[in-house]
mmCIF file of C-alpha atoms in Angstrom:
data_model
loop_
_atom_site.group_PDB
_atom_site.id
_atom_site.type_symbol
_atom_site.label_atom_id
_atom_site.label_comp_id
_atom_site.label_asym_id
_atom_site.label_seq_id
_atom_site.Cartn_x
_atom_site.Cartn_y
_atom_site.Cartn_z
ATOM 1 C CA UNK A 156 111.247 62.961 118.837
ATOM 2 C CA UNK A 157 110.556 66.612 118.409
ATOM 3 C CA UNK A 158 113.380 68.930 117.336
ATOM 4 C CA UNK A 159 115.801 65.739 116.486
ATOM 5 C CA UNK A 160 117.082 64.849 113.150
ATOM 6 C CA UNK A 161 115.550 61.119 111.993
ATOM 7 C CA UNK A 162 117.999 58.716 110.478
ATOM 8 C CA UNK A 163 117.763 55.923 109.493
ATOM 9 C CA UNK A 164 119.174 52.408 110.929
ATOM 10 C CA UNK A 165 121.472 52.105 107.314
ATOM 11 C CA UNK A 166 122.591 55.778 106.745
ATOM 12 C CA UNK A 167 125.761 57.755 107.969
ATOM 13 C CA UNK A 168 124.554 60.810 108.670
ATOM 14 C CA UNK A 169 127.810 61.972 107.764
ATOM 15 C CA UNK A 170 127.625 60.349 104.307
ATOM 16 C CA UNK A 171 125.691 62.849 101.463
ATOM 17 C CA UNK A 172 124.048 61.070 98.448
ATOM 18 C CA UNK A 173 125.987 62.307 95.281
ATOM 19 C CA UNK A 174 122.813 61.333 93.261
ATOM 20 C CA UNK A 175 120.374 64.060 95.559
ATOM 21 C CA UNK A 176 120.165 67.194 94.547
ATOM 22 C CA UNK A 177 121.210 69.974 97.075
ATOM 23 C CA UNK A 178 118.353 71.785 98.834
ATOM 24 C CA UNK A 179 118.676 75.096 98.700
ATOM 25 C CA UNK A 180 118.054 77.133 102.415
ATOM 26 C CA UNK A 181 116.360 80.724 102.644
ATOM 27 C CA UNK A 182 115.747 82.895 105.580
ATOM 28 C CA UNK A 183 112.942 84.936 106.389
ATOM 29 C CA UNK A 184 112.572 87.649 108.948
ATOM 30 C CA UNK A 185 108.817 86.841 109.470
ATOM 31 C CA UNK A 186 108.197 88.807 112.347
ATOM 32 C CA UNK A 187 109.790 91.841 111.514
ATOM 33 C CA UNK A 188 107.829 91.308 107.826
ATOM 34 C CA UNK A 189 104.665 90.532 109.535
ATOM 35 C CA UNK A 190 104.760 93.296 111.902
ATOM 36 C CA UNK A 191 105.477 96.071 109.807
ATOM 37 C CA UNK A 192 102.932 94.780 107.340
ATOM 38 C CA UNK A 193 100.381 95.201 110.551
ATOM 39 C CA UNK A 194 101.464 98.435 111.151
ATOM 40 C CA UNK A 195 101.174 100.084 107.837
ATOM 41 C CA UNK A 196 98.378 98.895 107.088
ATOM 42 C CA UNK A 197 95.246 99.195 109.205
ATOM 43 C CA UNK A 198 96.370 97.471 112.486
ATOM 44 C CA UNK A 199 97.574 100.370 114.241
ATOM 45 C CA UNK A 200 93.939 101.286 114.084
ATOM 46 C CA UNK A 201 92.445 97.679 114.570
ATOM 47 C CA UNK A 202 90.931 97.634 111.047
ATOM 48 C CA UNK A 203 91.428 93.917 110.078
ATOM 49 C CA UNK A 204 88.881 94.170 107.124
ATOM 50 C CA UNK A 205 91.834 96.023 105.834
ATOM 51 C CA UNK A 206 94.301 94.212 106.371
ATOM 52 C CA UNK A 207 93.064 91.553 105.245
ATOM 53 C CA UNK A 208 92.201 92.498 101.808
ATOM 54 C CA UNK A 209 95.849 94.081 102.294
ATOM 55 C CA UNK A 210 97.144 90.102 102.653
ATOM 56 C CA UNK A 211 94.830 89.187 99.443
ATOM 57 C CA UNK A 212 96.574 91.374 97.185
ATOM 58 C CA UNK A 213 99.973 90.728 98.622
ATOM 59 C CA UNK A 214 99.251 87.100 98.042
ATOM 60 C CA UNK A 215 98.036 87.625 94.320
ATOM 61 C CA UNK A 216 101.080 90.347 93.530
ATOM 62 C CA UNK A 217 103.657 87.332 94.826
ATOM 63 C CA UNK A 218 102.166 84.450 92.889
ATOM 64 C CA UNK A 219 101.826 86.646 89.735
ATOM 65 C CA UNK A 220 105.333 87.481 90.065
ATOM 66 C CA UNK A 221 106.777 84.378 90.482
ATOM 67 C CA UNK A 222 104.199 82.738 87.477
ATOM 68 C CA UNK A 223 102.754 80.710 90.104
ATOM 69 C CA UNK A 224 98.421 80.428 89.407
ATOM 70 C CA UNK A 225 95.594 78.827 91.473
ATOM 71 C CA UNK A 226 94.369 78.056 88.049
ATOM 72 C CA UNK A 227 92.939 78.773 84.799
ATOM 73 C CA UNK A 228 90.003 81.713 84.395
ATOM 74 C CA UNK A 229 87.289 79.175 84.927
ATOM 75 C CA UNK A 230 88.541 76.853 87.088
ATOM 76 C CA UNK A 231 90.804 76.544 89.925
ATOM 77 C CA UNK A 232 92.957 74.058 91.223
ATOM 78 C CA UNK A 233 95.175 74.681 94.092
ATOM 79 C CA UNK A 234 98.889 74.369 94.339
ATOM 80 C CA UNK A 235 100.633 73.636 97.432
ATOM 81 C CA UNK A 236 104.191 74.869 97.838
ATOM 82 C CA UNK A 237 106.720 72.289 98.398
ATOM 83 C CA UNK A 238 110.560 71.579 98.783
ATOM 84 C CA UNK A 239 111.117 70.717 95.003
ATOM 85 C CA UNK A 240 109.303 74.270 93.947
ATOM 86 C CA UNK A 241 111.135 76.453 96.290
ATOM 87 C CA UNK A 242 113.674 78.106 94.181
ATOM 88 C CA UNK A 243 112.752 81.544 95.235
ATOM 89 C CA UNK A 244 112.627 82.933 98.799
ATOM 90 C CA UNK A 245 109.058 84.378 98.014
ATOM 91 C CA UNK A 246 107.704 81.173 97.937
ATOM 92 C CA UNK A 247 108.088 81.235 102.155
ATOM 93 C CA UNK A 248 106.336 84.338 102.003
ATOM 94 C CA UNK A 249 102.850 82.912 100.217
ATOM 95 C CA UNK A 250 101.533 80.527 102.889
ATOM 96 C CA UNK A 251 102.854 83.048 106.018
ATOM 97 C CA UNK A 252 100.538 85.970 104.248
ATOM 98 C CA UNK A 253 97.437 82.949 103.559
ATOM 99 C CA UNK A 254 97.537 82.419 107.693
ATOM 100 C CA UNK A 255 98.513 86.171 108.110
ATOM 101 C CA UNK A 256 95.005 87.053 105.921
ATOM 102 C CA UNK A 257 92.708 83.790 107.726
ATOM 103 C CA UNK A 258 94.080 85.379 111.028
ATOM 104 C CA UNK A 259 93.105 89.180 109.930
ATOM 105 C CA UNK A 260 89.617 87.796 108.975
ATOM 106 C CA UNK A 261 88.548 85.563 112.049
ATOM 107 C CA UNK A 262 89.713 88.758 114.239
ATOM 108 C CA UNK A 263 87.607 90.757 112.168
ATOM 109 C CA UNK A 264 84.487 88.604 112.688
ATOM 110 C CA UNK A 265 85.526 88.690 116.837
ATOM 111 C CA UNK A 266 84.958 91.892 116.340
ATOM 112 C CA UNK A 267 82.131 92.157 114.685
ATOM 113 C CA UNK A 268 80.574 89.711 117.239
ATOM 114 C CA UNK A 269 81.366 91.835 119.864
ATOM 115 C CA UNK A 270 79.787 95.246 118.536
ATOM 116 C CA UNK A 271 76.133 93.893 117.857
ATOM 117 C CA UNK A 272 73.981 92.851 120.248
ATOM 118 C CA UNK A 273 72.643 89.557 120.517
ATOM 119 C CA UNK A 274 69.649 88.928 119.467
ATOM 120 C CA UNK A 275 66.685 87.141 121.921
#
């Protein structure tokens, strides 16, 4: 069910594997982060082209500093991030910026929908 842990019939869920590893937790204030980023930087004015392009380079600045690449020069293979890769907190912050930018950039075509006329 939603919201519940899942167990299985043969574990204590008191028990803790000594053999697992211990996952690491991190916190992030997402909508304080979020909004501020809105407000600095071209949502106060409702210019999503600009904020958008704002979320592309704050998505390339994280993965460069935590030596995480799409890929190569010539080629590019996309990495998902995943439990056994978050070591760092900014991980969390790399796929809430990649909806934050996909958000900025659908509004942004709204927008432009709305300010030309259709043509008959």
């Amino acid at each position: 069910a939603e919201g519940e842990n899942v167990i299985s019939e043969n574990e204590n869920p008191n028990e803790q594997d000594n053999d697992s590893p211990s996952l690491e937790s991190f916190t992030l204030e997402a909508l304080a982060l979020i909004k501020e980023a809105q407000q600095q930087h071209g949502l106060r004015h409702g210019d999503y082209q600009r904020y958008r392009s704002y979320c592309s380079r704050r998505i390339q600045r994280i993965r460069k500093s935590l030596h995480f690449p799409q890929g190569a020069r010539n080629r590019v293979t996309p990495k998902k991030v995943t439990g056994e890769i978050l070591t760092d907190p900014r991980y969390i912050q790399l796929p809430l910026f990649c909806a934050e930018r996909c958000w900025a950039f659908a509004m942004q075509l709204k927008s432009e929908a709305n300010t030309e006329p259709r043509k008959k």
